[in-house]
Amino acid sequence: MADDPLSGAVALVTGASSGIGAATARRLAREGAAVMLVARRRDRLDEVVSGIEKNGDLAYGLEADLTRPEIADEVVQQTVDRLGRLDVLINNAGIMLLGPALHTTVAEWDRMVALNVAGLLHVTHAAVPHLIGSAATSPRQVADLVNVSSTSGRVARPGSSVYNLTKFGLNGFTESLRQELITEHVRVSVIEPGTVDTELVDHLAGVVGAAARRQVDGIEALRADDVADAITYIVTRDRRIAVNELLVRAAEQTW
């Protein structure tokens, strides 16, 4: 519909095969955006895209490993080539591997840094010129970049040192980039969800995984759709409004 808030806009969502990414892609499509979904799992990606298309909305899926700079560049370029522009980037792809530093492998740390930091930087670097161009030519007169961080970017806890590193760093990067792109009419925002009932916890094994699952089960966690609603709120504001930072905790969450 022409009166949808994101009518005519193009959105790129990373980590879009499940959880927050999938929910956000569905919600942005309902608001009128054509959506490019990016993830590693082809089967899950196709399932989400199919669901969006059944609602009469436009979506495509790209299977990609964003930790490789050339692939990140290609994903952004394919989005622009196929859909004509890029108005909204949602950097959601990430992984959480918890455990005490003494008993955690460097390989696990490297996996988190590769996706949560390097992958996000690669996509952002490729996307920013297109976002600037769209802000200058769009009827909305603004473009949006939203980084999905975490309460772990605000509160450090034992067993999550490198995950904290990636999210604290993401918050600082977002604020600096926000200031750089103000004059280009590209809004840069960070959203920090608390405990969300998604597959992120399922990546954890053994004692750490069991403890994390008990923590999630001990409260009424946020749903992926709750976070998608918050992201959609950010990117559908009038151009005069910038929601720079949004902290969304489960109501019963104390940390």
Coordinates of N, CA and C in Angstrom, one line a residue:
M1 N 0.8 -1.2 0.0 CA 0.0 0.0 0.0 C 0.9 1.2 0.0
A2 N 0.4 2.3 -0.7 CA 1.2 3.5 -0.9 C 1.4 4.2 0.5
D3 N 0.4 4.0 1.4 CA 0.5 4.8 2.6 C 1.2 4.0 3.7
D4 N 1.8 2.8 3.4 CA 2.6 2.1 4.4 C 3.9 2.9 4.7
P5 N 4.3 2.9 5.9 CA 5.4 3.8 6.3 C 6.7 3.6 5.5
L6 N 6.9 2.3 5.0 CA 8.2 2.0 4.3 C 7.9 1.7 2.8
S7 N 6.8 2.2 2.3 CA 6.5 2.0 0.9 C 7.6 2.5 0.0
G8 N 8.1 1.7 -0.9 CA 9.1 2.1 -1.8 C 10.5 1.9 -1.2
A9 N 10.7 1.6 0.0 CA 12.0 1.4 0.7 C 12.5 0.0 0.5
V10 N 13.8 -0.1 0.6 CA 14.4 -1.4 0.5 C 15.2 -1.7 1.8
A11 N 15.0 -2.8 2.4 CA 15.7 -3.1 3.7 C 16.5 -4.4 3.5
L12 N 17.7 -4.4 4.1 CA 18.6 -5.5 4.2 C 18.7 -5.9 5.6
V13 N 18.4 -7.2 5.9 CA 18.4 -7.7 7.3 C 19.4 -8.9 7.3
T14 N 20.4 -8.8 8.2 CA 21.3 -10.0 8.4 C 20.9 -10.8 9.5
G15 N 21.3 -12.1 9.5 CA 20.9 -13.0 10.5 C 19.4 -13.3 10.5
A16 N 18.9 -13.4 9.2 CA 17.4 -13.3 9.1 C 16.7 -14.6 8.9
S17 N 17.4 -15.7 9.2 CA 16.8 -17.0 9.0 C 16.0 -17.5 10.2
S18 N 16.1 -16.8 11.3 CA 15.3 -17.2 12.5 C 15.4 -16.0 13.5
G19 N 14.6 -16.2 14.6 CA 14.7 -15.2 15.7 C 14.4 -13.8 15.4
I20 N 15.2 -12.9 16.0 CA 15.0 -11.4 15.8 C 15.1 -11.0 14.3
G21 N 16.0 -11.6 13.6 CA 16.2 -11.2 12.2 C 15.0 -11.6 11.3
A22 N 14.5 -12.8 11.5 CA 13.3 -13.2 10.7 C 12.1 -12.4 11.1
A23 N 11.9 -12.2 12.4 CA 10.7 -11.4 12.8 C 10.8 -10.0 12.3
T24 N 12.0 -9.4 12.3 CA 12.2 -8.0 11.8 C 11.9 -8.0 10.3
A25 N 12.4 -9.0 9.5 CA 12.2 -9.0 8.1 C 10.7 -9.1 7.8
R26 N 10.0 -9.9 8.5 CA 8.5 -10.0 8.3 C 7.8 -8.7 8.6
R27 N 8.2 -8.1 9.7 CA 7.6 -6.8 10.1 C 7.9 -5.7 9.1
L28 N 9.1 -5.6 8.7 CA 9.4 -4.5 7.7 C 8.7 -4.7 6.4
A29 N 8.5 -5.9 6.0 CA 7.8 -6.2 4.8 C 6.3 -5.8 4.9
R30 N 5.8 -6.0 6.1 CA 4.4 -5.6 6.3 C 4.2 -4.1 6.3
E31 N 5.3 -3.4 6.6 CA 5.3 -1.9 6.6 C 5.6 -1.4 5.2
G32 N 5.7 -2.3 4.2 CA 5.8 -1.8 2.9 C 7.2 -1.9 2.2
A33 N 8.2 -2.3 3.0 CA 9.6 -2.4 2.4 C 9.7 -3.7 1.6
A34 N 10.5 -3.6 0.6 CA 11.1 -4.8 -0.1 C 12.3 -5.2 0.7
V35 N 12.4 -6.5 1.1 CA 13.4 -7.0 2.0 C 14.3 -8.0 1.4
M36 N 15.6 -7.8 1.7 CA 16.6 -8.8 1.3 C 17.0 -9.4 2.6
L37 N 16.9 -10.7 2.8 CA 17.2 -11.5 4.0 C 18.5 -12.2 3.7
V38 N 19.4 -12.1 4.7 CA 20.8 -12.8 4.6 C 21.0 -13.7 5.8
A39 N 21.5 -14.9 5.5 CA 21.8 -15.8 6.6 C 22.6 -17.0 6.0
R40 N 23.1 -17.8 6.8 CA 23.9 -19.0 6.4 C 23.0 -20.2 6.1
R41 N 21.8 -20.3 6.7 CA 21.0 -21.5 6.6 C 20.0 -21.4 5.4
R42 N 20.3 -22.0 4.3 CA 19.5 -21.8 3.1 C 18.0 -22.3 3.3
D43 N 17.8 -23.4 4.0 CA 16.5 -24.0 4.1 C 15.6 -23.1 5.0
R44 N 16.2 -22.6 6.1 CA 15.4 -21.7 7.0 C 15.2 -20.3 6.3
L45 N 16.1 -19.9 5.6 CA 16.0 -18.6 4.9 C 14.8 -18.7 3.9
D46 N 14.8 -19.8 3.1 CA 13.7 -20.0 2.1 C 12.4 -20.0 2.8
E47 N 12.3 -20.6 3.9 CA 11.0 -20.7 4.7 C 10.5 -19.4 5.1
V48 N 11.4 -18.5 5.6 CA 11.0 -17.2 6.0 C 10.6 -16.3 4.8
V49 N 11.4 -16.4 3.7 CA 11.0 -15.7 2.5 C 9.7 -16.1 1.9
S50 N 9.4 -17.4 1.9 CA 8.2 -17.9 1.4 C 7.0 -17.4 2.2
G51 N 7.1 -17.3 3.6 CA 6.1 -16.8 4.4 C 5.8 -15.3 4.1
I52 N 6.8 -14.6 3.9 CA 6.6 -13.2 3.5 C 5.9 -13.0 2.2
E53 N 6.3 -13.8 1.2 CA 5.7 -13.8 -0.1 C 4.2 -14.2 -0.1
K54 N 3.9 -15.1 0.8 CA 2.5 -15.5 0.9 C 1.6 -14.4 1.4
N55 N 2.2 -13.5 2.1 CA 1.4 -12.3 2.6 C 1.3 -11.2 1.5
G56 N 1.9 -11.5 0.3 CA 1.8 -10.5 -0.8 C 2.9 -9.5 -0.7
D57 N 4.0 -9.7 0.1 CA 5.1 -8.8 0.2 C 6.3 -9.3 -0.6
L58 N 7.2 -8.4 -0.8 CA 8.4 -8.7 -1.6 C 9.6 -9.0 -0.8
A59 N 10.2 -10.2 -1.0 CA 11.4 -10.6 -0.2 C 12.3 -11.5 -1.1
Y60 N 13.6 -11.4 -0.8 CA 14.5 -12.3 -1.4 C 15.5 -12.8 -0.3
G61 N 16.1 -14.0 -0.6 CA 17.0 -14.5 0.4 C 18.4 -14.7 -0.2
L62 N 19.4 -14.4 0.5 CA 20.8 -14.7 0.1 C 21.5 -15.5 1.2
E63 N 22.0 -16.6 0.8 CA 22.9 -17.4 1.7 C 24.3 -16.9 1.6
A64 N 24.8 -16.5 2.8 CA 26.1 -15.8 2.8 C 26.8 -16.0 4.1
D65 N 28.1 -16.0 4.0 CA 29.0 -15.9 5.2 C 29.6 -14.5 5.3
L66 N 29.0 -13.7 6.2 CA 29.4 -12.3 6.2 C 30.7 -12.0 6.8
T67 N 31.4 -13.1 7.4 CA 32.7 -12.9 8.0 C 33.8 -12.7 6.9
R68 N 33.4 -12.9 5.6 CA 34.3 -12.7 4.5 C 34.0 -11.4 3.9
P69 N 35.0 -10.4 3.9 CA 34.7 -9.1 3.4 C 34.1 -9.0 2.0
E70 N 34.7 -9.9 1.1 CA 34.2 -9.8 -0.3 C 32.8 -10.3 -0.4
I71 N 32.3 -11.2 0.5 CA 31.0 -11.7 0.5 C 30.0 -10.6 1.0
A72 N 30.5 -9.9 2.0 CA 29.6 -8.8 2.5 C 29.4 -7.7 1.4
D73 N 30.5 -7.4 0.7 CA 30.4 -6.4 -0.4 C 29.4 -6.9 -1.4
E74 N 29.5 -8.2 -1.7 CA 28.6 -8.8 -2.8 C 27.1 -8.8 -2.3
V75 N 26.9 -9.1 -1.0 CA 25.5 -9.1 -0.5 C 24.9 -7.7 -0.7
V76 N 25.6 -6.7 -0.3 CA 25.1 -5.3 -0.4 C 24.8 -5.0 -1.9
Q77 N 25.8 -5.3 -2.8 CA 25.7 -5.0 -4.2 C 24.5 -5.8 -4.8
Q78 N 24.3 -7.0 -4.4 CA 23.2 -7.8 -5.0 C 21.9 -7.2 -4.6
T79 N 21.8 -6.7 -3.3 CA 20.6 -6.1 -2.9 C 20.3 -4.9 -3.7
V80 N 21.2 -4.0 -4.0 CA 21.0 -2.8 -4.8 C 20.7 -3.2 -6.2
D81 N 21.4 -4.2 -6.8 CA 21.2 -4.6 -8.2 C 19.8 -5.1 -8.3
R82 N 19.3 -5.9 -7.4 CA 18.0 -6.6 -7.5 C 16.9 -5.7 -7.2
L83 N 17.1 -4.9 -6.2 CA 15.9 -4.1 -5.6 C 16.1 -2.6 -5.9
G84 N 17.2 -2.1 -6.5 CA 17.3 -0.8 -6.9 C 17.9 0.2 -6.0
R85 N 18.0 -0.1 -4.7 CA 18.4 0.9 -3.7 C 18.6 0.2 -2.4
L86 N 19.0 1.0 -1.4 CA 19.1 0.4 0.0 C 18.8 1.6 1.0
D87 N 17.7 1.4 1.7 CA 17.2 2.5 2.6 C 17.4 2.1 4.1
V88 N 17.4 0.8 4.4 CA 17.4 0.4 5.7 C 18.4 -0.8 5.9
L89 N 19.3 -0.7 6.8 CA 20.2 -1.9 7.1 C 20.0 -2.2 8.5
I90 N 19.7 -3.5 8.8 CA 19.5 -4.0 10.1 C 20.7 -5.0 10.3
N91 N 21.7 -4.7 11.1 CA 22.8 -5.5 11.4 C 22.4 -6.4 12.6
N92 N 21.9 -7.6 12.3 CA 21.4 -8.4 13.4 C 22.3 -9.7 13.6
A93 N 23.0 -10.1 12.6 CA 23.7 -11.4 12.6 C 24.7 -11.4 13.8
G94 N 24.7 -12.4 14.6 CA 25.6 -12.5 15.7 C 25.5 -13.9 16.4
I95 N 26.5 -14.1 17.2 CA 26.6 -15.4 17.9 C 27.0 -15.1 19.4
M96 N 26.5 -15.9 20.3 CA 26.9 -15.7 21.7 C 27.4 -17.1 22.2
L97 N 28.7 -17.1 22.5 CA 29.4 -18.3 23.1 C 29.9 -17.9 24.4
L98 N 29.3 -18.4 25.5 CA 29.7 -18.0 26.8 C 30.5 -19.1 27.5
G99 N 31.3 -18.6 28.5 CA 32.1 -19.5 29.3 C 33.3 -18.8 29.9
P100 N 33.8 -19.3 31.0 CA 34.9 -18.6 31.7 C 36.2 -18.6 30.8
A101 N 36.9 -17.5 30.8 CA 38.1 -17.4 30.0 C 39.1 -18.5 30.1
L102 N 39.2 -19.0 31.3 CA 40.2 -20.1 31.6 C 39.8 -21.4 30.8
H103 N 38.6 -21.6 30.6 CA 38.1 -22.8 29.9 C 37.5 -22.6 28.6
T104 N 37.7 -21.5 28.0 CA 37.2 -21.2 26.6 C 38.3 -21.2 25.6
T105 N 38.0 -21.8 24.4 CA 39.1 -21.8 23.4 C 39.1 -20.5 22.7
V106 N 40.3 -20.2 22.2 CA 40.5 -19.0 21.4 C 39.6 -19.1 20.1
A107 N 39.4 -20.3 19.6 CA 38.6 -20.5 18.4 C 37.2 -20.0 18.6
E108 N 36.6 -20.2 19.8 CA 35.3 -19.7 20.1 C 35.3 -18.1 20.2
W109 N 36.3 -17.6 20.8 CA 36.5 -16.1 20.8 C 36.5 -15.6 19.4
D110 N 37.4 -16.2 18.5 CA 37.5 -15.8 17.2 C 36.2 -15.8 16.4
R111 N 35.4 -16.9 16.7 CA 34.1 -17.0 16.0 C 33.2 -15.8 16.3
M112 N 33.2 -15.4 17.6 CA 32.3 -14.2 18.0 C 32.8 -12.9 17.4
V113 N 34.1 -12.7 17.4 CA 34.7 -11.5 16.9 C 34.5 -11.4 15.4
A114 N 34.7 -12.6 14.7 CA 34.5 -12.6 13.2 C 33.1 -12.2 12.8
L115 N 32.1 -12.7 13.5 CA 30.7 -12.4 13.1 C 30.2 -11.1 13.7
N116 N 30.3 -11.0 15.1 CA 29.7 -9.9 15.8 C 30.4 -8.6 15.5
V117 N 31.7 -8.6 15.2 CA 32.4 -7.4 14.9 C 32.8 -7.2 13.4
A118 N 33.7 -8.1 13.0 CA 34.2 -8.0 11.6 C 33.1 -8.1 10.6
G119 N 32.2 -9.1 10.7 CA 31.1 -9.2 9.8 C 30.2 -8.0 9.7
L120 N 29.9 -7.4 10.9 CA 29.1 -6.2 10.9 C 29.8 -5.1 10.3
L121 N 31.1 -4.9 10.5 CA 31.9 -3.8 9.9 C 31.9 -4.0 8.4
H122 N 32.1 -5.2 7.9 CA 32.2 -5.4 6.5 C 30.9 -4.9 5.8
V123 N 29.7 -5.4 6.3 CA 28.4 -5.0 5.7 C 28.2 -3.5 5.8
T124 N 28.5 -3.0 7.0 CA 28.3 -1.5 7.2 C 29.1 -0.7 6.2
H125 N 30.4 -1.1 6.0 CA 31.2 -0.3 5.1 C 30.7 -0.3 3.7
A126 N 30.2 -1.5 3.3 CA 29.7 -1.6 1.9 C 28.3 -0.9 1.8
A127 N 27.6 -0.8 2.8 CA 26.2 -0.3 2.8 C 26.1 1.2 2.9
V128 N 27.0 1.9 3.6 CA 26.9 3.3 4.0 C 26.8 4.2 2.7
P129 N 27.6 4.0 1.7 CA 27.4 4.9 0.5 C 26.0 4.8 -0.1
H130 N 25.5 3.6 -0.1 CA 24.1 3.4 -0.7 C 23.1 4.0 0.2
L131 N 23.2 3.9 1.5 CA 22.3 4.6 2.5 C 22.3 6.1 2.3
I132 N 23.5 6.6 2.1 CA 23.6 8.1 1.9 C 22.9 8.5 0.6
G133 N 23.1 7.7 -0.4 CA 22.4 8.0 -1.7 C 20.9 7.9 -1.6
S134 N 20.4 6.9 -0.9 CA 19.0 6.7 -0.7 C 18.4 7.8 0.1
A135 N 19.1 8.3 1.1 CA 18.6 9.4 1.9 C 18.4 10.6 1.1
A136 N 19.2 10.8 0.1 CA 19.2 12.0 -0.7 C 18.1 12.0 -1.7
T137 N 17.6 10.8 -2.1 CA 16.7 10.6 -3.2 C 15.3 10.1 -2.8
S138 N 15.2 9.6 -1.5 CA 14.0 9.0 -1.1 C 12.9 10.0 -0.7
P139 N 11.6 9.7 -0.9 CA 10.6 10.5 -0.4 C 10.6 10.7 1.1
R140 N 11.2 9.7 1.8 CA 11.3 9.7 3.3 C 12.4 10.7 3.7
Q141 N 13.3 11.0 2.8 CA 14.4 11.9 3.0 C 15.3 11.5 4.2
V142 N 15.4 10.2 4.4 CA 16.2 9.7 5.5 C 16.4 8.2 5.2
A143 N 17.6 7.7 5.7 CA 17.9 6.3 5.6 C 18.2 5.8 7.1
D144 N 18.2 4.5 7.3 CA 18.4 4.0 8.7 C 19.3 2.9 8.7
L145 N 20.2 2.9 9.7 CA 21.1 1.8 10.0 C 20.9 1.4 11.5
V146 N 20.4 0.2 11.8 CA 20.2 -0.2 13.1 C 21.1 -1.4 13.5
N147 N 21.9 -1.2 14.5 CA 22.7 -2.3 15.0 C 22.1 -3.0 16.2
V148 N 22.0 -4.3 16.1 CA 21.4 -5.1 17.2 C 22.5 -5.4 18.2
S149 N 22.5 -4.8 19.4 CA 23.4 -5.1 20.4 C 22.8 -5.9 21.5
S150 N 22.9 -5.6 22.7 CA 22.4 -6.5 23.8 C 22.6 -5.7 25.1
T151 N 21.9 -6.2 26.2 CA 22.2 -5.7 27.5 C 23.6 -6.0 27.9
S152 N 24.2 -7.0 27.2 CA 25.6 -7.3 27.4 C 26.5 -6.3 26.9
G153 N 26.0 -5.3 26.2 CA 26.8 -4.1 25.8 C 26.7 -3.0 26.8
R154 N 26.0 -3.3 27.9 CA 25.9 -2.3 29.0 C 26.3 -2.9 30.4
V155 N 26.1 -4.2 30.6 CA 26.4 -4.8 31.8 C 27.3 -6.0 31.6
A156 N 28.5 -6.0 32.2 CA 29.4 -7.1 32.1 C 29.2 -8.1 33.2
R157 N 29.2 -9.4 32.8 CA 29.0 -10.5 33.8 C 30.0 -11.6 33.6
P158 N 30.3 -12.4 34.6 CA 31.3 -13.5 34.5 C 30.8 -14.4 33.4
G159 N 31.8 -14.9 32.7 CA 31.5 -16.0 31.7 C 31.2 -15.4 30.3
S160 N 31.2 -14.1 30.2 CA 30.8 -13.5 28.9 C 31.7 -12.4 28.4
S161 N 33.0 -12.6 28.8 CA 33.9 -11.5 28.6 C 34.1 -11.1 27.1
V162 N 34.2 -12.0 26.2 CA 34.4 -11.6 24.8 C 33.1 -11.3 24.2
Y163 N 32.0 -11.9 24.6 CA 30.7 -11.4 24.1 C 30.5 -10.0 24.5
N164 N 30.8 -9.7 25.8 CA 30.7 -8.3 26.3 C 31.6 -7.4 25.4
L165 N 32.8 -7.9 25.1 CA 33.7 -7.1 24.3 C 33.0 -6.7 22.9
T166 N 32.4 -7.7 22.3 CA 31.8 -7.4 21.0 C 30.6 -6.4 21.1
K167 N 29.9 -6.5 22.2 CA 28.7 -5.7 22.3 C 29.0 -4.3 22.9
F168 N 29.9 -4.2 23.8 CA 30.4 -2.9 24.3 C 31.0 -2.1 23.1
G169 N 31.8 -2.8 22.3 CA 32.4 -2.2 21.2 C 31.4 -1.8 20.1
L170 N 30.4 -2.6 19.9 CA 29.4 -2.2 19.0 C 28.7 -0.9 19.4
N171 N 28.4 -0.8 20.7 CA 27.7 0.4 21.1 C 28.6 1.7 20.8
G172 N 29.9 1.6 21.1 CA 30.8 2.7 20.8 C 30.9 3.0 19.3
F173 N 31.0 2.0 18.5 CA 31.0 2.2 17.1 C 29.8 2.8 16.6
T174 N 28.6 2.4 17.1 CA 27.3 3.0 16.6 C 27.2 4.4 16.9
E175 N 27.6 4.8 18.1 CA 27.5 6.2 18.5 C 28.5 7.1 17.7
S176 N 29.7 6.6 17.4 CA 30.6 7.4 16.6 C 30.1 7.5 15.2
L177 N 29.6 6.4 14.6 CA 29.0 6.5 13.3 C 27.8 7.4 13.2
R178 N 27.0 7.3 14.2 CA 25.8 8.2 14.3 C 26.2 9.7 14.1
Q179 N 27.2 10.1 14.8 CA 27.7 11.5 14.7 C 28.2 11.8 13.3
E180 N 28.9 10.8 12.7 CA 29.5 11.0 11.4 C 28.4 11.2 10.3
L181 N 27.3 10.5 10.4 CA 26.4 10.5 9.3 C 25.2 11.4 9.5
I182 N 25.2 12.2 10.6 CA 24.0 13.1 10.8 C 23.8 14.0 9.7
T183 N 24.8 14.6 9.1 CA 24.7 15.6 8.0 C 24.3 14.9 6.7
E184 N 24.4 13.6 6.7 CA 24.0 12.8 5.5 C 22.6 12.3 5.6
H185 N 21.9 12.6 6.7 CA 20.5 12.2 6.9 C 20.4 10.7 7.0
V186 N 21.4 10.0 7.5 CA 21.4 8.6 7.8 C 21.3 8.4 9.3
R187 N 20.2 7.9 9.8 CA 20.1 7.7 11.2 C 20.7 6.4 11.6
V188 N 21.6 6.5 12.6 CA 22.3 5.3 13.1 C 21.8 5.0 14.5
S189 N 21.3 3.8 14.7 CA 20.7 3.5 16.0 C 21.2 2.2 16.6
V190 N 21.1 2.0 17.9 CA 21.5 0.7 18.5 C 20.3 0.3 19.3
I191 N 20.0 -0.9 19.2 CA 18.9 -1.5 20.1 C 19.6 -2.6 21.0
E192 N 19.2 -2.6 22.2 CA 19.9 -3.5 23.2 C 18.8 -4.4 23.9
P193 N 18.5 -5.5 23.3 CA 17.5 -6.4 23.9 C 18.1 -7.1 25.1
G194 N 17.2 -7.3 26.0 CA 17.5 -8.2 27.2 C 17.3 -9.6 26.8
T195 N 16.9 -10.4 27.7 CA 16.7 -11.9 27.5 C 15.6 -12.1 26.5
V196 N 15.9 -12.8 25.4 CA 15.0 -13.0 24.3 C 14.9 -14.6 24.1
D197 N 13.7 -15.1 24.0 CA 13.6 -16.5 23.8 C 13.8 -16.9 22.3
T198 N 15.1 -17.0 21.9 CA 15.5 -17.3 20.6 C 16.5 -18.5 20.6
E199 N 17.0 -18.8 19.4 CA 18.0 -19.9 19.3 C 19.4 -19.5 19.8
L200 N 19.6 -18.3 20.2 CA 20.9 -17.9 20.6 C 21.4 -18.7 21.7
V201 N 20.6 -19.0 22.7 CA 20.9 -19.8 23.8 C 21.3 -21.2 23.4
D202 N 20.6 -21.7 22.4 CA 20.8 -23.1 21.9 C 22.2 -23.3 21.4
H203 N 23.0 -22.3 21.1 CA 24.3 -22.4 20.7 C 25.3 -22.8 21.8
L204 N 24.8 -22.7 23.0 CA 25.6 -23.0 24.2 C 25.5 -24.4 24.6
A205 N 26.6 -25.0 25.0 CA 26.5 -26.5 25.4 C 26.9 -26.7 26.8
G206 N 26.7 -27.9 27.3 CA 27.2 -28.3 28.6 C 26.6 -27.5 29.8
V207 N 27.4 -27.2 30.8 CA 27.0 -26.5 32.0 C 26.6 -25.1 31.7
V208 N 27.3 -24.4 30.8 CA 27.0 -23.1 30.5 C 25.7 -23.0 29.8
G209 N 25.4 -23.9 28.9 CA 24.1 -23.9 28.2 C 22.9 -24.1 29.1
A210 N 23.1 -25.1 30.0 CA 22.1 -25.4 31.0 C 21.8 -24.2 31.9
A211 N 22.8 -23.5 32.3 CA 22.7 -22.3 33.2 C 21.9 -21.2 32.4
A212 N 22.3 -21.0 31.2 CA 21.7 -20.0 30.4 C 20.2 -20.3 30.1
R213 N 19.9 -21.6 29.9 CA 18.5 -22.0 29.7 C 17.7 -21.8 30.9
R214 N 18.3 -22.1 32.1 CA 17.5 -21.9 33.4 C 17.2 -20.4 33.6
Q215 N 18.2 -19.6 33.2 CA 18.0 -18.1 33.3 C 16.8 -17.7 32.5
V216 N 16.8 -18.1 31.2 CA 15.7 -17.8 30.3 C 14.4 -18.3 30.8
D217 N 14.4 -19.6 31.3 CA 13.1 -20.2 31.7 C 12.6 -19.6 33.0
G218 N 13.5 -18.9 33.8 CA 13.2 -18.4 35.1 C 12.4 -17.1 35.0
I219 N 12.3 -16.5 33.9 CA 11.5 -15.3 33.7 C 10.7 -15.4 32.4
E220 N 9.7 -14.5 32.2 CA 9.0 -14.4 31.0 C 9.9 -13.6 30.0
A221 N 10.6 -14.3 29.1 CA 11.5 -13.6 28.2 C 10.8 -12.9 27.1
L222 N 11.5 -11.9 26.6 CA 11.0 -11.2 25.4 C 10.8 -12.2 24.2
R223 N 10.0 -11.9 23.3 CA 9.8 -12.7 22.1 C 10.5 -12.0 21.0
A224 N 10.9 -12.7 20.0 CA 11.6 -12.1 18.8 C 10.7 -10.9 18.2
D225 N 9.4 -11.2 18.2 CA 8.5 -10.1 17.7 C 8.5 -8.9 18.5
D226 N 8.8 -9.0 19.8 CA 8.9 -7.8 20.6 C 10.0 -6.9 20.1
V227 N 11.1 -7.5 19.9 CA 12.3 -6.7 19.4 C 12.1 -6.2 18.0
A228 N 11.4 -7.0 17.1 CA 11.1 -6.6 15.8 C 10.2 -5.3 15.8
D229 N 9.3 -5.3 16.8 CA 8.4 -4.1 16.9 C 9.2 -2.9 17.2
A230 N 10.2 -3.1 18.1 CA 11.0 -1.9 18.6 C 11.9 -1.4 17.4
I231 N 12.5 -2.3 16.6 CA 13.3 -2.0 15.5 C 12.4 -1.2 14.5
T232 N 11.2 -1.7 14.2 CA 10.3 -1.1 13.3 C 9.9 0.3 13.7
Y233 N 9.7 0.4 15.0 CA 9.4 1.8 15.6 C 10.6 2.8 15.2
I234 N 11.8 2.3 15.4 CA 12.9 3.2 15.1 C 12.9 3.7 13.7
V235 N 12.7 2.8 12.7 CA 12.9 3.1 11.3 C 11.7 3.7 10.6
T236 N 10.6 3.7 11.4 CA 9.4 4.3 10.8 C 9.1 5.7 11.3
R237 N 10.0 6.3 12.1 CA 9.7 7.6 12.6 C 9.9 8.7 11.5
D238 N 9.2 9.8 11.6 CA 9.4 10.9 10.7 C 10.9 11.3 10.7
R239 N 11.4 11.8 9.6 CA 12.8 12.2 9.5 C 13.3 13.1 10.6
R240 N 12.4 13.9 11.2 CA 12.9 14.8 12.2 C 13.2 14.1 13.6
I241 N 12.9 12.8 13.7 CA 13.0 12.1 14.9 C 14.1 11.0 14.7
A242 N 15.1 11.0 15.7 CA 16.1 9.9 15.7 C 16.1 9.2 17.0
V243 N 15.8 8.0 17.0 CA 15.9 7.2 18.2 C 17.3 6.6 18.2
N244 N 18.2 7.2 19.0 CA 19.6 6.8 18.9 C 19.9 5.5 19.6
E245 N 19.2 5.2 20.7 CA 19.5 4.0 21.5 C 18.2 3.6 22.2
L246 N 17.9 2.3 22.1 CA 16.7 1.7 22.7 C 17.0 0.5 23.5
L247 N 16.8 0.5 24.8 CA 17.1 -0.6 25.7 C 15.7 -1.3 25.9
V248 N 15.6 -2.6 25.6 CA 14.4 -3.3 25.8 C 14.6 -4.5 26.6
R249 N 14.2 -4.5 27.9 CA 14.4 -5.7 28.7 C 13.1 -6.4 28.9
A250 N 13.2 -7.7 29.2 CA 12.1 -8.5 29.7 C 11.6 -7.8 31.0
A251 N 10.4 -7.7 31.3 CA 9.8 -7.0 32.4 C 10.4 -7.5 33.7
E252 N 10.7 -8.8 33.8 CA 11.2 -9.4 35.1 C 12.7 -9.5 35.1
Q253 N 13.4 -8.9 34.1 CA 14.9 -9.0 34.1 C 15.5 -8.0 35.0
T254 N 16.4 -8.4 35.8 CA 17.1 -7.5 36.8 C 18.4 -7.0 36.3
W255 N 19.1 -7.7 35.3 CA 20.4 -7.4 34.9 C 20.4 -6.6 33.6

